[in-house]
Amino acid sequence: MKASIAIQIVPNCQDDYETVRIVDEVIAYIRSTGLHYFVGPSETSIEGEDLHQLTDILENCIQIAAQAGSSKVSAYCKLVYKPDGTVLTIDEKITKHHE
């Protein structure tokens, strides 16, 4: 993998259940991309070969949260890109902690 991105989408909602509903729609979209991803308690990590694909996914996540009913969407991301090599994969980073 040449790139990975961790995305946290924070919808502006009246209650926690509405927030979870909107975030679930965002995660369903991420799943539909076919890329390897990991859902954590505060963010979802996605890995891929194409930097532009990952930044497009970030933009789509924001749009999906807005279309799902959030009047304002805050998005936080961490992006790692290594054009001439590979970055550590999700599995390399977390497997030892989930055995």
PDB file of C-alpha atoms in Angstrom:
ATOM      1  CA  MET A   1       0.000   0.000   0.000  1.00  0.00           C
ATOM      2  CA  LYS A   2       1.254   3.425  -0.913  1.00  0.00           C
ATOM      3  CA  ALA A   3      -1.220   5.378   1.234  1.00  0.00           C
ATOM      4  CA  SER A   4      -3.525   5.177   4.205  1.00  0.00           C
ATOM      5  CA  ILE A   5      -6.044   7.586   5.627  1.00  0.00           C
ATOM      6  CA  ALA A   6      -7.834   7.671   8.962  1.00  0.00           C
ATOM      7  CA  ILE A   7     -11.134   9.532   8.792  1.00  0.00           C
ATOM      8  CA  GLN A   8     -13.307  10.774  11.627  1.00  0.00           C
ATOM      9  CA  ILE A   9     -16.664  12.206  10.554  1.00  0.00           C
ATOM     10  CA  VAL A  10     -18.499  14.215  13.206  1.00  0.00           C
ATOM     11  CA  PRO A  11     -22.053  15.124  12.182  1.00  0.00           C
ATOM     12  CA  ASN A  12     -23.871  17.960  13.928  1.00  0.00           C
ATOM     13  CA  CYS A  13     -26.819  16.098  15.484  1.00  0.00           C
ATOM     14  CA  GLN A  14     -29.284  16.480  18.315  1.00  0.00           C
ATOM     15  CA  ASP A  15     -28.592  13.056  19.846  1.00  0.00           C
ATOM     16  CA  ASP A  16     -26.079  10.242  19.826  1.00  0.00           C
ATOM     17  CA  TYR A  17     -28.358   7.814  17.982  1.00  0.00           C
ATOM     18  CA  GLU A  18     -28.706  10.201  15.059  1.00  0.00           C
ATOM     19  CA  THR A  19     -24.933  10.628  15.001  1.00  0.00           C
ATOM     20  CA  VAL A  20     -24.467   6.843  14.889  1.00  0.00           C
ATOM     21  CA  ARG A  21     -27.057   6.517  12.099  1.00  0.00           C
ATOM     22  CA  ILE A  22     -25.235   9.045   9.937  1.00  0.00           C
ATOM     23  CA  VAL A  23     -21.795   7.593  10.677  1.00  0.00           C
ATOM     24  CA  ASP A  24     -23.162   4.127   9.810  1.00  0.00           C
ATOM     25  CA  GLU A  25     -24.145   5.479   6.375  1.00  0.00           C
ATOM     26  CA  VAL A  26     -20.619   6.809   5.909  1.00  0.00           C
ATOM     27  CA  ILE A  27     -19.120   3.451   6.905  1.00  0.00           C
ATOM     28  CA  ALA A  28     -21.459   1.647   4.498  1.00  0.00           C
ATOM     29  CA  TYR A  29     -20.086   3.857   1.727  1.00  0.00           C
ATOM     30  CA  ILE A  30     -16.502   3.094   2.762  1.00  0.00           C
ATOM     31  CA  ARG A  31     -17.321  -0.630   2.686  1.00  0.00           C
ATOM     32  CA  SER A  32     -18.715  -0.221  -0.842  1.00  0.00           C
ATOM     33  CA  THR A  33     -15.355   1.074  -2.137  1.00  0.00           C
ATOM     34  CA  GLY A  34     -13.877  -2.415  -1.858  1.00  0.00           C
ATOM     35  CA  LEU A  35     -10.729  -1.110  -0.162  1.00  0.00           C
ATOM     36  CA  HIS A  36      -9.349  -2.647   3.020  1.00  0.00           C
ATOM     37  CA  TYR A  37     -10.573  -0.687   6.035  1.00  0.00           C
ATOM     38  CA  PHE A  38     -10.835  -0.940   9.822  1.00  0.00           C
ATOM     39  CA  VAL A  39     -13.543   0.697  11.908  1.00  0.00           C
ATOM     40  CA  GLY A  40     -12.307   1.914  15.272  1.00  0.00           C
ATOM     41  CA  PRO A  41     -14.223   3.647  18.048  1.00  0.00           C
ATOM     42  CA  SER A  42     -13.295   7.148  16.881  1.00  0.00           C
ATOM     43  CA  GLU A  43     -12.160   6.838  13.264  1.00  0.00           C
ATOM     44  CA  THR A  44     -12.061   4.527  10.287  1.00  0.00           C
ATOM     45  CA  SER A  45      -8.764   3.694   8.596  1.00  0.00           C
ATOM     46  CA  ILE A  46      -8.603   2.907   4.884  1.00  0.00           C
ATOM     47  CA  GLU A  47      -5.618   1.847   2.804  1.00  0.00           C
ATOM     48  CA  GLY A  48      -5.011   2.033  -0.911  1.00  0.00           C
ATOM     49  CA  GLU A  49      -2.570   2.550  -3.731  1.00  0.00           C
ATOM     50  CA  ASP A  50      -3.958   5.827  -5.064  1.00  0.00           C
ATOM     51  CA  LEU A  51      -3.709   9.046  -3.052  1.00  0.00           C
ATOM     52  CA  HIS A  52      -6.417  10.704  -5.136  1.00  0.00           C
ATOM     53  CA  GLN A  53      -8.816   7.821  -4.512  1.00  0.00           C
ATOM     54  CA  LEU A  54      -8.395   8.207  -0.746  1.00  0.00           C
ATOM     55  CA  THR A  55      -8.903  11.974  -0.822  1.00  0.00           C
ATOM     56  CA  ASP A  56     -11.985  11.471  -3.012  1.00  0.00           C
ATOM     57  CA  ILE A  57     -13.305   9.021  -0.415  1.00  0.00           C
ATOM     58  CA  LEU A  58     -12.799  11.660   2.292  1.00  0.00           C
ATOM     59  CA  GLU A  59     -14.780  14.187   0.262  1.00  0.00           C
ATOM     60  CA  ASN A  60     -17.540  11.642  -0.412  1.00  0.00           C
ATOM     61  CA  CYS A  61     -17.766  10.792   3.301  1.00  0.00           C
ATOM     62  CA  ILE A  62     -18.426  14.454   4.079  1.00  0.00           C
ATOM     63  CA  GLN A  63     -21.057  14.678   1.320  1.00  0.00           C
ATOM     64  CA  ILE A  64     -22.788  11.485   2.501  1.00  0.00           C
ATOM     65  CA  ALA A  65     -23.002  12.769   6.075  1.00  0.00           C
ATOM     66  CA  ALA A  66     -24.550  16.014   4.811  1.00  0.00           C
ATOM     67  CA  GLN A  67     -27.017  14.168   2.552  1.00  0.00           C
ATOM     68  CA  ALA A  68     -27.952  11.920   5.488  1.00  0.00           C
ATOM     69  CA  GLY A  69     -29.169  14.958   7.404  1.00  0.00           C
ATOM     70  CA  SER A  70     -26.271  16.606   9.179  1.00  0.00           C
ATOM     71  CA  SER A  71     -26.580  20.388   8.973  1.00  0.00           C
ATOM     72  CA  LYS A  72     -22.826  20.715   9.509  1.00  0.00           C
ATOM     73  CA  VAL A  73     -20.091  18.092   9.156  1.00  0.00           C
ATOM     74  CA  SER A  74     -16.685  18.218  10.788  1.00  0.00           C
ATOM     75  CA  ALA A  75     -14.073  15.868   9.346  1.00  0.00           C
ATOM     76  CA  TYR A  76     -10.690  15.039  10.770  1.00  0.00           C
ATOM     77  CA  CYS A  77      -8.148  12.976   8.900  1.00  0.00           C
ATOM     78  CA  LYS A  78      -4.639  11.620   9.099  1.00  0.00           C
ATOM     79  CA  LEU A  79      -3.033  10.769   5.796  1.00  0.00           C
ATOM     80  CA  VAL A  80       0.189   8.884   5.115  1.00  0.00           C
ATOM     81  CA  TYR A  81       1.560   8.666   1.591  1.00  0.00           C
ATOM     82  CA  LYS A  82       4.776   7.091   0.329  1.00  0.00           C
ATOM     83  CA  PRO A  83       4.926   7.416  -3.474  1.00  0.00           C
ATOM     84  CA  ASP A  84       8.117   5.383  -3.848  1.00  0.00           C
ATOM     85  CA  GLY A  85       7.450   2.573  -1.417  1.00  0.00           C
ATOM     86  CA  THR A  86       4.859   1.207   0.943  1.00  0.00           C
ATOM     87  CA  VAL A  87       3.343   2.375   4.197  1.00  0.00           C
ATOM     88  CA  LEU A  88       2.611   0.062   7.093  1.00  0.00           C
ATOM     89  CA  THR A  89      -0.681  -1.723   6.545  1.00  0.00           C
ATOM     90  CA  ILE A  90      -3.581  -1.667   8.978  1.00  0.00           C
ATOM     91  CA  ASP A  91      -2.924  -5.313   9.813  1.00  0.00           C
ATOM     92  CA  GLU A  92       0.768  -4.665  10.498  1.00  0.00           C
ATOM     93  CA  LYS A  93      -0.182  -1.886  12.899  1.00  0.00           C
ATOM     94  CA  ILE A  94      -2.950  -3.568  14.907  1.00  0.00           C
ATOM     95  CA  THR A  95      -2.911  -7.381  14.610  1.00  0.00           C
ATOM     96  CA  LYS A  96      -0.608  -7.865  17.594  1.00  0.00           C
ATOM     97  CA  HIS A  97      -3.065  -5.941  19.771  1.00  0.00           C
ATOM     98  CA  HIS A  98      -6.065  -8.103  18.818  1.00  0.00           C
ATOM     99  CA  GLU A  99      -4.653 -11.601  19.315  1.00  0.00           C
TER     100      GLU A  99
END
